[in-house]
Amino acid sequence: MHELSVCQEMMKQVMQIAAEKNASSVDCVTVHLGPLSGIEAHLLKQAFPFAAAGTVAEQAELIIKELPVRVHCQQCGADTDARVNRLLCGECGDYHTQLISGDEMLLASLELSRKDQEASYV
Amino acid sequence: MCDTCGCNITDANQHLLKPGGKFYRTAEGHEAVTVLKGLLSENDHMAMHNRQHFDRHGVLAINLMSSPGSGKTALLEATLDAIDKGLRVAVIEGDLETENDAERIRKKGIPAIQISTGSACHLDAHMIHNALHELSLDDLDIVFIENVGNLVCPASFDLGQHLNVTLLSVTEGDDKPSKYPVMFRASDLMLLTKIDLLAVLDDFDLDHAEKNLRKLASTAPVIALSARQQTGMNGWLDWLQQQRSEQIERCRQGHTRKPVIQPDGQRLHAGMQAP
């Protein structure tokens, strides 16, 4: 599957940020995933140690926050929960909807350790 | 919230700042960094570069996706036979192994670049970038990218194309859009292929296939055709001409276009502005 490719792409960003922040290690990586991203959370978890091996994030914990599928109806204006293969308005049933949550694949935040001085909170 | 006054310390994360907490100040400082960028931003950056490259040369790029064996190469062969001969076309072929598909296209006198992905189940923007080095975009109007036959992974990678076309052959079942929503939601056009076989199949309903696509909140057009019998090809060729005209107009105005599905939820959660 493609989760390892995705994880390797993500690690490029993680390492870039760690280098910019002069981090000695990355302790935690938080990712936001929606079911319509096409990325499976458990496969991403499995891929992470392979992508992180030998990097400053080798010991990092990967936290995945899974977000719900929700749509905004362009006909009646309602925001409702939906399913991945049924993105119809939960109120009026129309298919002219816009996804407002559920396709995310975001690198949300990192927790870094720094060798140098005191901590800062970002 | 700011980074200096501590207003980002809430009830929920206060414990992290106490002794034993992750952010308790020690000689070895901790830092939490908010990123909120797409996991594939490296790929997306390259895809944007590819798209600019296409646009500079006024080329329309179309990504063909489907399961293996649904007739992508056969569709291209039939298209090359029937398309307005004034249109200059090239094809980028993605497969795990072999040059077979590229050779089928070259037999039509059309430039074809084969990308052998090895074990990779999808094309990515970097592979397309490398392939573009082998094509003279000045001499082209349309580039077809035939993605690896796979209804899962290719949907997650932007290549720099303007449009996604998803093929669904009638031997596969009309519920495919419900089974593979990520893929079919990304379609700018759904082609129902091999309809000459409908005569011997009693379990594929063209209307059901379209209804299942609509359930994904898709307004994409649906065209049914048979490349082998050359039936229904006019609808597809007209659509291509229409898209070609729109691309010329966009390039004239300095605009571009991304495939129909924008990552709306992702953009909202990342606090990004609509393009």
Tab-separated table of C-alpha atoms in Angstrom:
chain	number	residue	atom	x	y	z
A	1	MET	CA	0.000	0.000	0.000
A	2	HIS	CA	0.989	3.618	-0.207
A	3	GLU	CA	1.119	4.460	3.496
A	4	LEU	CA	4.898	3.986	3.569
A	5	SER	CA	5.329	6.477	0.696
A	6	VAL	CA	3.087	8.918	2.537
A	7	CYS	CA	5.028	8.386	5.744
A	8	GLN	CA	8.351	8.964	3.984
A	9	GLU	CA	7.024	12.205	2.497
A	10	MET	CA	5.863	13.260	5.949
A	11	MET	CA	9.269	12.474	7.464
A	12	LYS	CA	10.913	14.910	5.031
A	13	GLN	CA	8.777	17.669	6.567
A	14	VAL	CA	9.377	16.465	10.108
A	15	MET	CA	13.145	16.448	9.618
A	16	GLN	CA	13.099	19.857	7.970
A	17	ILE	CA	11.226	21.373	10.917
A	18	ALA	CA	13.434	19.568	13.437
A	19	ALA	CA	16.517	20.985	11.710
A	20	GLU	CA	15.061	24.520	11.612
A	21	LYS	CA	14.266	24.314	15.336
A	22	ASN	CA	17.651	22.843	16.171
A	23	ALA	CA	15.965	19.847	17.806
A	24	SER	CA	17.973	16.976	19.207
A	25	SER	CA	15.001	14.657	18.924
A	26	VAL	CA	11.364	14.557	17.932
A	27	ASP	CA	9.257	13.116	20.748
A	28	CYS	CA	5.816	13.158	19.266
A	29	VAL	CA	4.271	13.563	15.814
A	30	THR	CA	0.539	14.322	15.619
A	31	VAL	CA	-1.346	13.662	12.403
A	32	HIS	CA	-4.980	14.396	11.516
A	33	LEU	CA	-6.598	11.845	9.217
A	34	GLY	CA	-10.036	11.657	7.649
A	35	PRO	CA	-11.399	8.395	6.214
A	36	LEU	CA	-11.640	9.966	2.742
A	37	SER	CA	-7.925	10.768	2.643
A	38	GLY	CA	-7.293	7.261	1.375
A	39	ILE	CA	-4.800	6.716	4.185
A	40	GLU	CA	-5.428	3.966	6.726
A	41	ALA	CA	-4.471	4.967	10.261
A	42	HIS	CA	-3.253	1.528	11.339
A	43	LEU	CA	-1.137	1.131	8.194
A	44	LEU	CA	0.388	4.563	8.755
A	45	LYS	CA	1.239	3.469	12.318
A	46	GLN	CA	2.921	0.354	10.977
A	47	ALA	CA	4.875	2.311	8.387
A	48	PHE	CA	6.057	4.982	10.797
A	49	PRO	CA	8.925	3.062	12.504
A	50	PHE	CA	10.369	2.184	9.091
A	51	ALA	CA	10.218	5.766	7.836
A	52	ALA	CA	11.533	7.170	11.129
A	53	ALA	CA	14.420	4.701	11.568
A	54	GLY	CA	17.777	6.414	11.703
A	55	THR	CA	16.269	9.904	11.950
A	56	VAL	CA	15.853	12.341	14.845
A	57	ALA	CA	12.288	11.034	15.086
A	58	GLU	CA	13.355	7.445	15.659
A	59	GLN	CA	11.943	7.417	19.204
A	60	ALA	CA	8.917	9.542	18.437
A	61	GLU	CA	5.386	8.526	19.240
A	62	LEU	CA	2.930	8.858	16.340
A	63	ILE	CA	-0.476	10.121	17.439
A	64	ILE	CA	-3.249	9.904	14.866
A	65	LYS	CA	-6.417	11.900	15.383
A	66	GLU	CA	-9.160	10.506	13.178
A	67	LEU	CA	-11.717	13.072	12.073
A	68	PRO	CA	-15.370	12.405	11.206
A	69	VAL	CA	-16.996	12.669	7.783
A	70	ARG	CA	-19.271	15.730	7.667
A	71	VAL	CA	-20.944	17.562	4.803
A	72	HIS	CA	-22.465	20.992	4.258
A	73	CYS	CA	-25.578	20.986	2.076
A	74	GLN	CA	-25.613	23.586	-0.671
A	75	GLN	CA	-29.406	23.243	-0.980
A	76	CYS	CA	-30.712	23.455	2.602
A	77	GLY	CA	-27.574	24.688	4.371
A	78	ALA	CA	-27.471	21.925	7.015
A	79	ASP	CA	-24.181	20.508	8.312
A	80	THR	CA	-24.600	16.797	8.956
A	81	ASP	CA	-22.636	13.596	9.550
A	82	ALA	CA	-22.169	11.379	6.520
A	83	ARG	CA	-20.577	8.105	5.508
A	84	VAL	CA	-17.646	7.688	3.131
A	85	ASN	CA	-19.813	6.264	0.366
A	86	ARG	CA	-22.953	8.245	1.161
A	87	LEU	CA	-22.096	11.935	1.199
A	88	LEU	CA	-25.696	13.050	0.914
A	89	CYS	CA	-27.247	15.728	3.117
A	90	GLY	CA	-28.510	14.110	6.333
A	91	GLU	CA	-31.414	16.578	6.429
A	92	CYS	CA	-32.792	16.809	2.894
A	93	GLY	CA	-30.934	13.975	1.131
A	94	ASP	CA	-29.565	16.157	-1.684
A	95	TYR	CA	-26.218	15.239	-3.263
A	96	HIS	CA	-25.068	18.832	-3.821
A	97	THR	CA	-22.951	18.829	-0.698
A	98	GLN	CA	-19.505	20.042	0.207
A	99	LEU	CA	-17.263	18.001	2.447
A	100	ILE	CA	-16.354	19.993	5.554
A	101	SER	CA	-14.469	17.226	7.354
A	102	GLY	CA	-13.181	13.778	6.514
A	103	ASP	CA	-10.505	14.049	3.808
A	104	GLU	CA	-7.694	15.396	5.964
A	105	MET	CA	-4.155	14.123	5.868
A	106	LEU	CA	-2.403	16.761	7.897
A	107	LEU	CA	0.810	16.900	9.819
A	108	ALA	CA	-0.763	18.758	12.745
A	109	SER	CA	2.042	19.280	15.242
A	110	LEU	CA	5.398	18.104	16.557
A	111	GLU	CA	6.918	17.963	19.998
A	112	LEU	CA	10.635	18.506	19.947
A	113	SER	CA	13.460	18.298	22.440
A	114	ARG	CA	16.203	20.849	22.164
A	115	LYS	CA	19.754	20.582	23.322
A	116	ASP	CA	20.308	24.265	23.849
A	117	GLN	CA	18.511	26.530	26.308
A	118	GLU	CA	15.168	26.610	27.997
A	119	ALA	CA	11.940	25.477	26.452
A	120	SER	CA	9.503	27.573	24.540
A	121	TYR	CA	5.860	26.812	23.812
A	122	VAL	CA	4.601	27.233	20.290
B	1	MET	CA	-3.019	32.313	20.489
B	2	CYS	CA	0.474	33.686	20.796
B	3	ASP	CA	3.780	32.072	21.530
B	4	THR	CA	4.875	34.348	24.348
B	5	CYS	CA	2.331	35.063	27.068
B	6	GLY	CA	1.218	31.533	27.812
B	7	CYS	CA	-2.373	31.942	26.602
B	8	ASN	CA	-1.985	28.683	24.706
B	9	ILE	CA	-1.711	26.794	27.982
B	10	THR	CA	-5.172	25.399	28.615
B	11	ASP	CA	-6.695	23.217	31.318
B	12	ALA	CA	-6.165	20.244	29.061
B	13	ASN	CA	-2.442	20.639	28.594
B	14	GLN	CA	-1.484	22.249	31.901
B	15	HIS	CA	-0.340	18.922	33.346
B	16	LEU	CA	2.371	18.807	30.729
B	17	LEU	CA	3.989	21.862	32.268
B	18	LYS	CA	4.157	20.488	35.779
B	19	PRO	CA	7.105	18.449	37.097
B	20	GLY	CA	7.082	15.114	35.300
B	21	GLY	CA	5.080	16.589	32.423
B	22	LYS	CA	6.462	16.591	28.943
B	23	PHE	CA	7.068	20.336	28.858
B	24	TYR	CA	8.414	20.784	32.342
B	25	ARG	CA	11.437	22.992	31.789
B	26	THR	CA	14.690	21.181	32.034
B	27	ALA	CA	18.149	21.824	30.707
B	28	GLU	CA	17.022	19.864	27.719
B	29	GLY	CA	14.111	22.016	26.551
B	30	HIS	CA	10.975	20.748	24.877
B	31	GLU	CA	9.110	22.548	22.197
B	32	ALA	CA	5.707	21.905	20.674
B	33	VAL	CA	5.381	23.063	17.081
B	34	THR	CA	2.080	23.460	15.280
B	35	VAL	CA	2.493	22.534	11.612
B	36	LEU	CA	-0.915	21.884	9.979
B	37	LYS	CA	0.464	21.082	6.565
B	38	GLY	CA	-0.571	18.296	4.241
B	39	LEU	CA	1.350	15.062	4.763
B	40	LEU	CA	2.112	15.085	1.066
B	41	SER	CA	3.228	18.683	0.804
B	42	GLU	CA	6.516	17.616	-0.825
B	43	ASN	CA	4.552	15.789	-3.499
B	44	ASP	CA	2.026	18.603	-3.788
B	45	HIS	CA	4.797	21.138	-4.305
B	46	MET	CA	6.202	19.092	-7.169
B	47	ALA	CA	2.688	18.614	-8.583
B	48	MET	CA	2.175	22.378	-8.602
B	49	HIS	CA	5.468	22.734	-10.446
B	50	ASN	CA	4.350	20.149	-13.039
B	51	ARG	CA	1.010	21.933	-13.473
B	52	GLN	CA	2.764	25.258	-14.062
B	53	HIS	CA	4.972	23.520	-16.603
B	54	PHE	CA	1.914	22.172	-18.478
B	55	ASP	CA	0.206	25.568	-18.315
B	56	ARG	CA	3.210	27.473	-19.637
B	57	HIS	CA	3.050	25.335	-22.755
B	58	GLY	CA	-0.752	25.411	-22.996
B	59	VAL	CA	-0.915	21.639	-22.550
B	60	LEU	CA	-3.941	19.875	-21.036
B	61	ALA	CA	-2.947	17.013	-18.692
B	62	ILE	CA	-5.457	14.225	-17.994
B	63	ASN	CA	-4.923	11.481	-15.426
B	64	LEU	CA	-6.640	8.177	-16.274
B	65	MET	CA	-7.337	5.938	-13.304
B	66	SER	CA	-9.083	2.580	-12.935
B	67	SER	CA	-8.595	-0.954	-11.749
B	68	PRO	CA	-6.246	-3.108	-13.857
B	69	GLY	CA	-7.862	-4.380	-17.041
B	70	SER	CA	-10.716	-1.900	-17.292
B	71	GLY	CA	-9.483	-0.733	-20.680
B	72	LYS	CA	-7.343	2.399	-20.166
B	73	THR	CA	-4.860	1.532	-22.903
B	74	ALA	CA	-7.595	0.297	-25.243
B	75	LEU	CA	-9.446	3.579	-24.684
B	76	LEU	CA	-6.288	5.517	-25.549
B	77	GLU	CA	-5.730	3.442	-28.684
B	78	ALA	CA	-9.309	4.029	-29.841
B	79	THR	CA	-9.022	7.717	-28.925
B	80	LEU	CA	-5.833	8.138	-30.939
B	81	ASP	CA	-7.561	6.548	-33.939
B	82	ALA	CA	-10.613	8.784	-33.701
B	83	ILE	CA	-9.343	12.085	-32.339
B	84	ASP	CA	-8.973	15.204	-34.461
B	85	LYS	CA	-5.623	14.660	-36.189
B	86	GLY	CA	-4.784	18.311	-35.592
B	87	LEU	CA	-4.426	17.601	-31.868
B	88	ARG	CA	-0.925	16.651	-30.788
B	89	VAL	CA	-0.982	14.026	-28.054
B	90	ALA	CA	1.532	12.194	-25.861
B	91	VAL	CA	1.051	9.490	-23.262
B	92	ILE	CA	2.833	8.767	-19.984
B	93	GLU	CA	2.293	5.137	-19.008
B	94	GLY	CA	2.573	3.896	-15.441
B	95	ASP	CA	2.939	0.187	-14.735
B	96	LEU	CA	4.785	-1.892	-12.222
B	97	GLU	CA	6.694	-3.656	-14.994
B	98	THR	CA	7.070	-3.899	-18.803
B	99	GLU	CA	7.025	-1.438	-21.713
B	100	ASN	CA	3.993	-3.190	-23.224
B	101	ASP	CA	1.513	-0.336	-22.910
B	102	ALA	CA	3.953	2.312	-24.168
B	103	GLU	CA	4.709	0.107	-27.181
B	104	ARG	CA	0.985	-0.191	-27.965
B	105	ILE	CA	0.739	3.614	-27.987
B	106	ARG	CA	3.947	4.096	-30.018
B	107	LYS	CA	2.481	1.836	-32.718
B	108	LYS	CA	-0.036	4.637	-33.285
B	109	GLY	CA	2.849	7.007	-33.993
B	110	ILE	CA	2.381	8.828	-30.688
B	111	PRO	CA	5.204	9.584	-28.210
B	112	ALA	CA	4.863	7.431	-25.083
B	113	ILE	CA	7.009	7.447	-21.953
B	114	GLN	CA	6.868	4.316	-19.829
B	115	ILE	CA	7.348	4.704	-16.094
B	116	SER	CA	8.074	1.356	-14.453
B	117	THR	CA	7.244	1.816	-10.792
B	118	GLY	CA	8.731	-1.480	-9.618
B	119	SER	CA	6.585	-2.345	-6.640
B	120	ALA	CA	5.022	1.100	-6.194
B	121	CYS	CA	1.260	0.993	-6.571
B	122	HIS	CA	0.802	4.563	-7.852
B	123	LEU	CA	2.472	7.348	-9.792
B	124	ASP	CA	3.651	10.409	-7.891
B	125	ALA	CA	4.502	13.947	-8.943
B	126	HIS	CA	8.258	13.286	-8.951
B	127	MET	CA	7.892	10.436	-11.444
B	128	ILE	CA	5.818	12.667	-13.726
B	129	HIS	CA	8.387	15.430	-13.404
B	130	ASN	CA	11.119	13.065	-14.597
B	131	ALA	CA	8.952	11.837	-17.469
B	132	LEU	CA	8.291	15.424	-18.571
B	133	HIS	CA	11.995	15.877	-19.182
B	134	GLU	CA	11.603	13.390	-22.026
B	135	LEU	CA	8.662	15.170	-23.673
B	136	SER	CA	8.719	18.299	-25.776
B	137	LEU	CA	5.671	20.112	-24.401
B	138	ASP	CA	5.940	22.841	-27.044
B	139	ASP	CA	4.881	20.248	-29.602
B	140	LEU	CA	1.881	18.950	-27.643
B	141	ASP	CA	-1.736	19.825	-26.874
B	142	ILE	CA	-2.804	16.973	-24.567
B	143	VAL	CA	-0.797	14.677	-22.290
B	144	PHE	CA	-2.608	11.589	-21.033
B	145	ILE	CA	-1.192	10.042	-17.893
B	146	GLU	CA	-2.235	6.403	-17.618
B	147	ASN	CA	-1.888	5.713	-13.925
B	148	VAL	CA	-1.085	2.328	-12.404
B	149	GLY	CA	-4.171	0.104	-12.496
B	150	ASN	CA	-5.395	0.451	-8.908
B	151	LEU	CA	-8.566	1.947	-7.438
B	152	VAL	CA	-6.945	2.885	-4.132
B	153	CYS	CA	-3.546	4.557	-3.995
B	154	PRO	CA	-3.414	6.746	-7.154
B	155	ALA	CA	-6.306	8.850	-5.795
B	156	SER	CA	-4.113	10.250	-2.997
B	157	PHE	CA	-1.313	11.686	-5.148
B	158	ASP	CA	-1.614	14.915	-7.111
B	159	LEU	CA	0.527	14.640	-10.248
B	160	GLY	CA	-0.034	18.130	-11.630
B	161	GLN	CA	-2.872	17.027	-13.918
B	162	HIS	CA	-5.846	19.255	-14.670
B	163	LEU	CA	-8.473	16.523	-14.767
B	164	ASN	CA	-9.087	13.038	-13.417
B	165	VAL	CA	-10.934	10.527	-15.548
B	166	THR	CA	-11.957	7.287	-13.843
B	167	LEU	CA	-12.878	4.228	-15.898
B	168	LEU	CA	-15.305	1.616	-14.662
B	169	SER	CA	-15.741	-1.391	-16.939
B	170	VAL	CA	-19.069	-3.168	-16.907
B	171	THR	CA	-17.423	-6.447	-15.890
B	172	GLU	CA	-16.467	-4.922	-12.530
B	173	GLY	CA	-19.857	-4.274	-10.949
B	174	ASP	CA	-21.946	-1.111	-10.728
B	175	ASP	CA	-21.252	-0.688	-6.992
B	176	LYS	CA	-17.574	0.174	-7.481
B	177	PRO	CA	-18.102	3.895	-6.655
B	178	SER	CA	-19.533	2.846	-3.262
B	179	LYS	CA	-16.652	0.462	-2.618
B	180	TYR	CA	-13.892	2.912	-3.637
B	181	PRO	CA	-15.271	6.337	-2.678
B	182	VAL	CA	-11.892	8.075	-2.434
B	183	MET	CA	-11.133	7.241	-6.053
B	184	PHE	CA	-14.533	7.976	-7.582
B	185	ARG	CA	-15.013	11.187	-5.589
B	186	ALA	CA	-11.881	12.494	-7.325
B	187	SER	CA	-13.337	11.993	-10.832
B	188	ASP	CA	-14.018	14.888	-13.184
B	189	LEU	CA	-15.519	12.342	-15.563
B	190	MET	CA	-16.556	8.736	-15.088
B	191	LEU	CA	-16.346	6.516	-18.161
B	192	LEU	CA	-18.319	3.289	-18.173
B	193	THR	CA	-16.298	1.089	-20.520
B	194	LYS	CA	-16.761	-2.181	-22.425
B	195	ILE	CA	-20.511	-1.610	-22.803
B	196	ASP	CA	-20.482	-4.010	-25.759
B	197	LEU	CA	-20.327	-6.726	-23.071
B	198	LEU	CA	-23.597	-5.609	-21.460
B	199	ALA	CA	-25.376	-7.990	-23.823
B	200	VAL	CA	-23.891	-10.956	-21.962
B	201	LEU	CA	-23.964	-9.478	-18.441
B	202	ASP	CA	-27.194	-9.299	-16.462
B	203	ASP	CA	-25.822	-7.714	-13.303
B	204	PHE	CA	-24.472	-4.315	-14.382
B	205	ASP	CA	-26.911	-1.407	-14.488
B	206	LEU	CA	-25.560	1.836	-15.995
B	207	ASP	CA	-28.074	3.878	-13.961
B	208	HIS	CA	-27.021	2.206	-10.711
B	209	ALA	CA	-23.392	3.047	-11.437
B	210	GLU	CA	-24.325	6.699	-11.905
B	211	LYS	CA	-26.521	6.735	-8.764
B	212	ASN	CA	-23.649	5.325	-6.730
B	213	LEU	CA	-21.436	8.125	-8.057
B	214	ARG	CA	-24.052	10.758	-7.083
B	215	LYS	CA	-24.097	9.364	-3.543
B	216	LEU	CA	-20.512	10.605	-3.314
B	217	ALA	CA	-21.807	14.155	-3.887
B	218	SER	CA	-20.270	14.064	-7.357
B	219	THR	CA	-21.719	16.111	-10.210
B	220	ALA	CA	-19.200	14.674	-12.707
B	221	PRO	CA	-20.603	13.655	-16.097
B	222	VAL	CA	-20.880	9.965	-16.943
B	223	ILE	CA	-20.248	8.630	-20.452
B	224	ALA	CA	-20.802	4.998	-21.479
B	225	LEU	CA	-18.715	3.656	-24.354
B	226	SER	CA	-17.018	0.723	-25.973
B	227	ALA	CA	-13.521	1.403	-27.261
B	228	ARG	CA	-13.414	-1.918	-29.086
B	229	GLN	CA	-16.708	-1.336	-30.938
B	230	GLN	CA	-16.127	2.441	-31.182
B	231	THR	CA	-19.589	3.098	-29.714
B	232	GLY	CA	-20.228	6.109	-27.505
B	233	MET	CA	-16.820	7.527	-28.427
B	234	ASN	CA	-18.252	10.834	-29.667
B	235	GLY	CA	-19.356	11.908	-26.207
B	236	TRP	CA	-15.846	11.298	-24.899
B	237	LEU	CA	-14.151	13.034	-27.850
B	238	ASP	CA	-16.486	16.043	-27.512
B	239	TRP	CA	-15.678	16.236	-23.800
B	240	LEU	CA	-11.948	16.185	-24.635
B	241	GLN	CA	-12.345	18.997	-27.181
B	242	GLN	CA	-14.362	21.018	-24.671
B	243	GLN	CA	-11.689	20.552	-21.989
B	244	ARG	CA	-8.969	21.431	-24.486
B	245	SER	CA	-10.788	24.689	-25.356
B	246	GLU	CA	-11.228	25.533	-21.685
B	247	GLN	CA	-7.532	24.921	-21.036
B	248	ILE	CA	-6.572	27.286	-23.881
B	249	GLU	CA	-8.853	29.939	-22.394
B	250	ARG	CA	-7.478	29.410	-18.877
B	251	CYS	CA	-3.889	29.688	-20.094
B	252	ARG	CA	-4.762	32.874	-21.965
B	253	GLN	CA	-6.087	34.367	-18.729
B	254	GLY	CA	-3.214	33.045	-16.627
B	255	HIS	CA	-5.479	30.670	-14.677
B	256	THR	CA	-5.123	26.990	-13.959
B	257	ARG	CA	-7.312	24.147	-12.774
B	258	LYS	CA	-6.959	21.296	-10.346
B	259	PRO	CA	-8.987	18.074	-10.431
B	260	VAL	CA	-12.535	18.466	-9.147
B	261	ILE	CA	-11.961	17.359	-5.577
B	262	GLN	CA	-10.219	19.947	-3.548
B	263	PRO	CA	-9.245	18.814	-0.089
B	264	ASP	CA	-11.968	20.940	1.485
B	265	GLY	CA	-11.906	19.432	4.937
B	266	GLN	CA	-8.143	19.496	4.953
B	267	ARG	CA	-8.095	23.153	3.972
B	268	LEU	CA	-10.651	24.078	6.611
B	269	HIS	CA	-8.755	22.267	9.344
B	270	ALA	CA	-5.461	23.754	8.310
B	271	GLY	CA	-6.999	27.217	8.374
B	272	MET	CA	-5.893	27.790	4.797
B	273	GLN	CA	-7.637	30.158	2.442
B	274	ALA	CA	-9.593	28.893	-0.551
B	275	PRO	CA	-7.491	29.174	-3.729
